[in-house]
PDB file of C-alpha atoms in Angstrom:
ATOM      1  CA  MET A 272      37.480  29.949  57.721  1.00  0.00           C
ATOM      2  CA  ASN A 273      35.567  32.255  60.511  1.00  0.00           C
ATOM      3  CA  LYS A 274      32.624  34.656  60.493  1.00  0.00           C
ATOM      4  CA  LYS A 275      34.986  37.303  60.795  1.00  0.00           C
ATOM      5  CA  GLU A 276      38.279  36.509  59.042  1.00  0.00           C
ATOM      6  CA  ALA A 277      36.115  36.153  55.793  1.00  0.00           C
ATOM      7  CA  TRP A 278      37.499  39.244  52.983  1.00  0.00           C
ATOM      8  CA  HIS A 279      34.147  42.215  52.839  1.00  0.00           C
ATOM      9  CA  PRO A 280      35.034  44.778  49.536  1.00  0.00           C
ATOM     10  CA  ARG A 281      33.202  47.428  52.179  1.00  0.00           C
ATOM     11  CA  ARG A 282      35.955  47.012  54.716  1.00  0.00           C
ATOM     12  CA  SER A 283      38.903  47.139  52.540  1.00  0.00           C
ATOM     13  CA  ILE A 284      37.487  49.997  50.853  1.00  0.00           C
ATOM     14  CA  ARG A 285      36.514  51.532  54.127  1.00  0.00           C
ATOM     15  CA  ASP A 286      39.894  50.980  56.050  1.00  0.00           C
ATOM     16  CA  ALA A 287      41.835  52.450  53.101  1.00  0.00           C
ATOM     17  CA  LEU A 288      39.054  55.631  53.184  1.00  0.00           C
ATOM     18  CA  LEU A 289      40.365  55.781  56.628  1.00  0.00           C
ATOM     19  CA  LYS A 290      44.230  55.271  56.399  1.00  0.00           C
ATOM     20  CA  LEU A 291      44.104  57.915  53.112  1.00  0.00           C
ATOM     21  CA  ILE A 292      42.190  60.393  55.625  1.00  0.00           C
ATOM     22  CA  LEU A 293      44.943  60.020  58.236  1.00  0.00           C
ATOM     23  CA  TYR A 294      48.240  59.929  56.384  1.00  0.00           C
ATOM     24  CA  GLY A 295      46.424  63.069  54.983  1.00  0.00           C
ATOM     25  CA  LEU A 296      45.917  65.109  58.847  1.00  0.00           C
ATOM     26  CA  LEU A 297      49.618  63.358  59.600  1.00  0.00           C
ATOM     27  CA  VAL A 298      50.918  64.980  56.062  1.00  0.00           C
ATOM     28  CA  SER A 299      49.190  68.438  56.600  1.00  0.00           C
ATOM     29  CA  ILE A 300      50.443  68.410  60.377  1.00  0.00           C
ATOM     30  CA  GLY A 301      53.722  67.958  59.025  1.00  0.00           C
ATOM     31  CA  ILE A 302      53.727  70.907  56.736  1.00  0.00           C
ATOM     32  CA  LEU A 303      52.137  73.042  58.968  1.00  0.00           C
ATOM     33  CA  LEU A 304      54.887  72.458  61.447  1.00  0.00           C
ATOM     34  CA  MET A 305      57.766  72.657  59.368  1.00  0.00           C
ATOM     35  CA  ILE A 306      56.604  76.188  58.301  1.00  0.00           C
ATOM     36  CA  PRO A 307      58.263  77.955  61.860  1.00  0.00           C
ATOM     37  CA  PHE A 308      62.099  76.033  60.789  1.00  0.00           C
ATOM     38  CA  LEU A 309      60.744  77.583  56.735  1.00  0.00           C
ATOM     39  CA  TRP A 310      60.247  80.798  57.820  1.00  0.00           C
ATOM     40  CA  MET A 311      64.111  80.612  60.294  1.00  0.00           C
ATOM     41  CA  LEU A 312      65.807  79.530  57.227  1.00  0.00           C
ATOM     42  CA  SER A 313      64.231  82.223  54.775  1.00  0.00           C
ATOM     43  CA  SER A 314      64.632  85.102  57.727  1.00  0.00           C
ATOM     44  CA  PHE A 315      68.002  84.121  57.907  1.00  0.00           C
ATOM     45  CA  LEU A 316      69.307  84.994  54.115  1.00  0.00           C
ATOM     46  CA  LYS A 317      67.249  87.933  54.219  1.00  0.00           C
ATOM     47  CA  ASP A 318      67.495  91.880  54.355  1.00  0.00           C
ATOM     48  CA  GLU A 319      66.532  93.650  57.647  1.00  0.00           C
ATOM     49  CA  TYR A 320      63.252  95.161  55.914  1.00  0.00           C
ATOM     50  CA  GLU A 321      62.117  91.712  54.196  1.00  0.00           C
ATOM     51  CA  ILE A 322      62.002  90.253  57.312  1.00  0.00           C
ATOM     52  CA  PHE A 323      58.449  91.263  58.212  1.00  0.00           C
ATOM     53  CA  GLN A 324      57.226  92.602  54.839  1.00  0.00           C
ATOM     54  CA  VAL A 325      53.927  92.038  54.368  1.00  0.00           C
ATOM     55  CA  PRO A 326      52.229  90.360  52.506  1.00  0.00           C
ATOM     56  CA  THR A 327      55.498  87.663  53.801  1.00  0.00           C
ATOM     57  CA  VAL A 328      58.575  87.345  51.459  1.00  0.00           C
ATOM     58  CA  TRP A 329      59.076  83.928  51.481  1.00  0.00           C
ATOM     59  CA  ILE A 330      62.440  83.817  48.891  1.00  0.00           C
ATOM     60  CA  PRO A 331      64.717  86.887  49.139  1.00  0.00           C
ATOM     61  CA  SER A 332      65.563  88.990  46.356  1.00  0.00           C
ATOM     62  CA  ASN A 333      68.818  89.872  47.712  1.00  0.00           C
ATOM     63  CA  ILE A 334      70.110  86.239  49.594  1.00  0.00           C
ATOM     64  CA  ARG A 335      72.611  87.980  52.537  1.00  0.00           C
ATOM     65  CA  TRP A 336      75.111  85.111  53.391  1.00  0.00           C
ATOM     66  CA  ASN A 337      76.489  87.779  55.180  1.00  0.00           C
ATOM     67  CA  ASN A 338      73.787  87.334  58.171  1.00  0.00           C
ATOM     68  CA  TYR A 339      75.340  83.562  58.376  1.00  0.00           C
ATOM     69  CA  ILE A 340      79.117  84.731  58.663  1.00  0.00           C
ATOM     70  CA  GLY A 341      78.342  86.993  60.742  1.00  0.00           C
ATOM     71  CA  VAL A 342      76.308  84.729  63.456  1.00  0.00           C
ATOM     72  CA  LEU A 343      78.458  81.708  62.801  1.00  0.00           C
ATOM     73  CA  PHE A 344      82.298  83.657  63.732  1.00  0.00           C
ATOM     74  CA  TYR A 345      80.944  86.983  65.608  1.00  0.00           C
ATOM     75  CA  HIS A 346      77.991  86.688  67.444  1.00  0.00           C
ATOM     76  CA  PHE A 347      77.732  83.683  68.103  1.00  0.00           C
ATOM     77  CA  PRO A 348      81.570  83.384  69.133  1.00  0.00           C
ATOM     78  CA  ASN A 349      81.091  86.203  71.728  1.00  0.00           C
ATOM     79  CA  ARG A 350      78.038  84.159  73.178  1.00  0.00           C
ATOM     80  CA  LEU A 351      80.824  82.047  74.656  1.00  0.00           C
ATOM     81  CA  GLY A 352      83.129  84.541  74.932  1.00  0.00           C
ATOM     82  CA  HIS A 353      85.378  83.123  72.611  1.00  0.00           C
ATOM     83  CA  GLY A 354      84.825  86.597  69.915  1.00  0.00           C
ATOM     84  CA  PRO A 355      86.116  89.429  68.574  1.00  0.00           C
ATOM     85  CA  ASP A 356      84.454  91.614  71.206  1.00  0.00           C
ATOM     86  CA  ALA A 357      85.094  89.214  74.497  1.00  0.00           C
ATOM     87  CA  GLU A 358      86.860  89.871  77.253  1.00  0.00           C
ATOM     88  CA  HIS A 359      89.809  88.485  77.975  1.00  0.00           C
ATOM     89  CA  PRO A 360      91.918  88.620  81.521  1.00  0.00           C
ATOM     90  CA  LYS A 361      95.260  89.991  81.059  1.00  0.00           C
TER      91      LYS A 361
END
């Protein structure tokens, strides 16, 4: 057996600590990157006055499903030219 291939307890502890630090850093970055997405989902179901309230309200007091319905069936189709307010040629 080569000296380099020999098992050393200090080396395995060091490797385990490096992996722990790396995974902790990756999980922290992942959580930070999810914050804007969670903000978007939270804001989507809030009343207008709750969106920019300080301190931030993450869970709305009154869930407004009308926001979802309005975007899905009114605003989005209008952008595509197929909604109720779209101009149709006669």
